[in-house]
Coordinates of C-alpha atoms and ligand atoms in Angstrom, one line a residue:
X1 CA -5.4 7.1 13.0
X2 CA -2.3 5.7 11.3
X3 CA 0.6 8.3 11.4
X4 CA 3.7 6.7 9.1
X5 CA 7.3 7.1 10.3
X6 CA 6.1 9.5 13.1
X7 CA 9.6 9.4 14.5
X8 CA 12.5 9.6 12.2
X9 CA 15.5 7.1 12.3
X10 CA 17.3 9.6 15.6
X11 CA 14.1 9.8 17.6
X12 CA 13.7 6.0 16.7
X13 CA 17.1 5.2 18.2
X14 CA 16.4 7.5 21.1
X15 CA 13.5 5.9 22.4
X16 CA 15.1 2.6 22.1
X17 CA 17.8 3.6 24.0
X18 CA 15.1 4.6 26.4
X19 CA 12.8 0.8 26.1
X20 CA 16.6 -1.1 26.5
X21 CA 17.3 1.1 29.9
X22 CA 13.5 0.4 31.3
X23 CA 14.0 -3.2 30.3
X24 CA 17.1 -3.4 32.1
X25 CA 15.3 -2.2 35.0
X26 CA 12.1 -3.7 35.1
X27 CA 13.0 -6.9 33.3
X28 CA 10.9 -8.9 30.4
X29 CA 8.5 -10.7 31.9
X30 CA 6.3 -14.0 29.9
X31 CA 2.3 -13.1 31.0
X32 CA 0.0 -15.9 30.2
X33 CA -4.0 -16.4 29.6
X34 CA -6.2 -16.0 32.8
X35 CA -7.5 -19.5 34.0
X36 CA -5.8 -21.4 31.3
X37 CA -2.1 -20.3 31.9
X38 CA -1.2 -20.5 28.2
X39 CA 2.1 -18.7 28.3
X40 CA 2.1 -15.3 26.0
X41 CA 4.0 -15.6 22.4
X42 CA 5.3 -11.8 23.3
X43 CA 7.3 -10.7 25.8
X44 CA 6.1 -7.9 28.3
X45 CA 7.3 -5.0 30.7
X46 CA 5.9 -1.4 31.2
X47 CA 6.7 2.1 32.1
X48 CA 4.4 4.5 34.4
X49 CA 2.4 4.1 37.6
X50 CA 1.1 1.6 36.5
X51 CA 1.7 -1.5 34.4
X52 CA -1.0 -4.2 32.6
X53 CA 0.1 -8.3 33.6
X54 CA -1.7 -10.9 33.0
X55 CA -1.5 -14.0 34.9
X56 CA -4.1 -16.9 35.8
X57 CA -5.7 -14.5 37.6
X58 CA -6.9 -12.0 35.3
X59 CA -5.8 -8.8 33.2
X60 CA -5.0 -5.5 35.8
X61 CA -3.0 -2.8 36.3
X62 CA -0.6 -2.8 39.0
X63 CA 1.7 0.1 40.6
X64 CA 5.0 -3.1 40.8
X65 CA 6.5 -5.2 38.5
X66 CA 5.0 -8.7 39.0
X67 CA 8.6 -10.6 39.5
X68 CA 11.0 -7.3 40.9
X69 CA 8.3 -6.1 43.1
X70 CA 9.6 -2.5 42.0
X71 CA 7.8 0.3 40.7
X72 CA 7.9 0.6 37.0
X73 CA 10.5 3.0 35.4
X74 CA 9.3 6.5 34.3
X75 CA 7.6 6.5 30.5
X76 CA 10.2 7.9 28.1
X77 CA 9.8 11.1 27.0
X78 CA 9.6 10.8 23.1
X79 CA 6.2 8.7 24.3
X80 CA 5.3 11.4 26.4
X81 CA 5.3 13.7 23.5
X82 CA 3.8 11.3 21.2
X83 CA 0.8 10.9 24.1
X84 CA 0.8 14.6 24.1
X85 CA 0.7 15.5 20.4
X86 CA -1.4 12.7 18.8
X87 CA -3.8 11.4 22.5
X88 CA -5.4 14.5 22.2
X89 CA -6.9 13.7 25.8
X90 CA -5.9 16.5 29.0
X91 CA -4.4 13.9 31.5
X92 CA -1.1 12.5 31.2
X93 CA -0.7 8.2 30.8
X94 CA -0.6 6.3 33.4
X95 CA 0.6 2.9 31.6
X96 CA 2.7 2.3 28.7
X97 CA 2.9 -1.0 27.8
X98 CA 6.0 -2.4 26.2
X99 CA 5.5 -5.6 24.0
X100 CA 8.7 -7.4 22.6
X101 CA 7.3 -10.1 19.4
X102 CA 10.5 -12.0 17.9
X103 CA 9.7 -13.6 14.7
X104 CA 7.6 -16.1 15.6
X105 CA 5.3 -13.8 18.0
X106 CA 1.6 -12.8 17.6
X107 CA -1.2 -11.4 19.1
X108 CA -4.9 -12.6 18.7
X109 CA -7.3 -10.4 18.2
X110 CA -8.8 -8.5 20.9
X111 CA -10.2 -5.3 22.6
X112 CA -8.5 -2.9 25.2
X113 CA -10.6 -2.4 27.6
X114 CA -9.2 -2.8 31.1
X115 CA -8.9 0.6 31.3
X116 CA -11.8 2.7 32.8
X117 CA -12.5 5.6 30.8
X118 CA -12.6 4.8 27.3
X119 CA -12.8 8.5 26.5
X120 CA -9.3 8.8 26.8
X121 CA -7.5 6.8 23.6
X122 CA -4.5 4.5 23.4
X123 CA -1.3 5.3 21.5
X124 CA 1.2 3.0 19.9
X125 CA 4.6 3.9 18.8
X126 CA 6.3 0.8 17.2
X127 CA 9.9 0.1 16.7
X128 CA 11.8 -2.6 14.5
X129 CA 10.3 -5.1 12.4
X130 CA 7.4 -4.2 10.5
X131 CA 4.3 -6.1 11.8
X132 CA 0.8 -7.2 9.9
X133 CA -1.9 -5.2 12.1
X134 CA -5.2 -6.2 11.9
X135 CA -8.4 -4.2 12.7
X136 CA -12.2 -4.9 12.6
X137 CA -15.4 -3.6 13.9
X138 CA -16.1 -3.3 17.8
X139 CA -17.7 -6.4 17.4
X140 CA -16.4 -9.9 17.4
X141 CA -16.6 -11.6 14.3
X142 CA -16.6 -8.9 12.0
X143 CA -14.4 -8.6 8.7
X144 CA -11.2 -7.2 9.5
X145 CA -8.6 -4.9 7.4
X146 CA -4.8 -5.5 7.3
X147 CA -2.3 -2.6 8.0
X148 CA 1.7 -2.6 7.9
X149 CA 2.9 -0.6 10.9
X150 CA 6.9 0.0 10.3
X151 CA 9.6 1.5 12.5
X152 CA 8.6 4.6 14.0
X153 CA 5.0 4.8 12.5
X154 CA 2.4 5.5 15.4
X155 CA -1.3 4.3 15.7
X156 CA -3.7 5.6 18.1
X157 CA -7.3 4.2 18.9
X158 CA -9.9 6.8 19.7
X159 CA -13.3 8.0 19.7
X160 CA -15.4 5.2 17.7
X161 CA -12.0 3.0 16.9
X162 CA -11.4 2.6 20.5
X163 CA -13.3 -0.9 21.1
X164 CA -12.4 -1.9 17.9
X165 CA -10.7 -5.9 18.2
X166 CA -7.0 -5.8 16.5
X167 CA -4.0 -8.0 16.6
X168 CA -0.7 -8.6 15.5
X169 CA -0.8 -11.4 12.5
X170 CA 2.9 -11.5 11.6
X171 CA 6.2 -10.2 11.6
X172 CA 7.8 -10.0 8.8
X173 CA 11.6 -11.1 8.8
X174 CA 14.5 -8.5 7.4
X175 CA 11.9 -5.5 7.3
X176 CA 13.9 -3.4 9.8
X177 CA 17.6 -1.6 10.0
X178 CA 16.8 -0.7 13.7
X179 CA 16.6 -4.3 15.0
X180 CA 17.2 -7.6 13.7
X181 CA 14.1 -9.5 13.4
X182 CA 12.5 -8.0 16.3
X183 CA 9.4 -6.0 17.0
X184 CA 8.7 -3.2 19.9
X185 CA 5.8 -1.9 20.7
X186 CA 4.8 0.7 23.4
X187 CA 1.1 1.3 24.3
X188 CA 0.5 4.2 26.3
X189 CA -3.0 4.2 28.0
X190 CA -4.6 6.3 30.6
X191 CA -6.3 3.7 33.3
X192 CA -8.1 5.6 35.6
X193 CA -11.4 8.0 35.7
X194 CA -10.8 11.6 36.2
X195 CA -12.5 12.4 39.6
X196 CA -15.7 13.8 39.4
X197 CA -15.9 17.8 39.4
X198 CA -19.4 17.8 40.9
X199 CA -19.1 15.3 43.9
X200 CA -14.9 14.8 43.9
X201 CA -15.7 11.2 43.9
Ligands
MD6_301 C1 1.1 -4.2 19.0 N1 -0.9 -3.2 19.8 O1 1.1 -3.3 18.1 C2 -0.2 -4.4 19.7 N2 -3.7 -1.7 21.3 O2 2.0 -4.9 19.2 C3 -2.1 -3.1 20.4 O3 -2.6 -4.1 20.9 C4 -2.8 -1.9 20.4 O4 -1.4 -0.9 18.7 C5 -4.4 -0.6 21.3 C6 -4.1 0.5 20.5 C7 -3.1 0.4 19.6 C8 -2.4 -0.8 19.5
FE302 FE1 -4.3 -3.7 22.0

């Protein structure tokens, strides 16, 4: 579900106010591939109890941030609400993942699914530059459709979208007043399985 210009230009400023405080708390960070160690085009931090690296060793969650060794700042509340209003799903996040692309960023193709209960969707609020999003099928390999997501628009993957591979293709210079030639995006994901009511395992 694509939701254009979910957050007008003074919630837009808000919540970037928010990203720059969480960023100077739990500073950018580079993550790269797992056994390979290619280095990330985007930049990475997160908010909540828990953040997603990825290093040589693999793709987790984490309570810390890899390089502070602190916990992660709190999840702004305009992403709280957005969680709340478009997720649809009765727990709160546990992650929200803060991705930083500057012109010459982008992000292959790929499915989230480090989480453990794909029941629960993911949201995206973006911020800045307008990006080329591209979506396909659950499958690899399939045809895929091209999306603009601009400033404030919000995207959330649920229900038979949820394993569906996406990416970031471009960003497209001089598309934003908010920030010069430089993209934002939060992902706010719930990680963990609700305990189980019959056996509170
Ligand atoms: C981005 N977004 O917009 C990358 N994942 O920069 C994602 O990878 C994403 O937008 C899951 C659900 C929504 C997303
Ligand atoms: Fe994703």
């Amino acid at each position: 579900m694509h939701v254009p210009f979910y957050l007008d230009e003074a919630e837009q400023r808000a919540l970037l106010a928010d990203i720059e405080a969480a960023i100077a708390a739990a500073p950018l960070f580079q993550p790269c591939m797992p056994r390979t160690g290619k280095p990330f085009s985007v930049k990475m931090t997160n908010c909540g109890t828990l953040g997603w690296v990825s290093d040589r060793d693999g793709y987790r969650y984490q309570p810390a941030h890899p390089e502070t060794g602190k916990p992660w700042p709190e999840i702004p509340p305009l992403a709280l609400r957005a969680w709340k209003e478009l997720g649809l799903y009765p727990r709160p996040p546990e992650a929200c993942l803060v991705n930083v692309y500057d012109l010459a960023a982008r992000m292959g193709l790929h499915q989230d699914r480090d989480e453990e209960d794909f029941a629960a969707p993911v949201v995206s609020l973006s911020l800045g530059a307008t990006c080329v999003f591209r979506f396909g099928a659950a499958t690899r390999g399939g045809k895929t459709q091209s999306l603009e997501l601009r400033s404030g628009d919000a995207l959330v993957l649920g229900g038979p979208a949820r394993l569906a591979y996406h990416g970031i293709a471009r960003i497209i210079p001089g598309s934003s007043d908010l920030l010069e030639d430089k993209r934002i995006n939060l992902t706010l994901r719930r990680v963990t399985m609700p305990p189980c009511a019959a056996t509170g395992a």
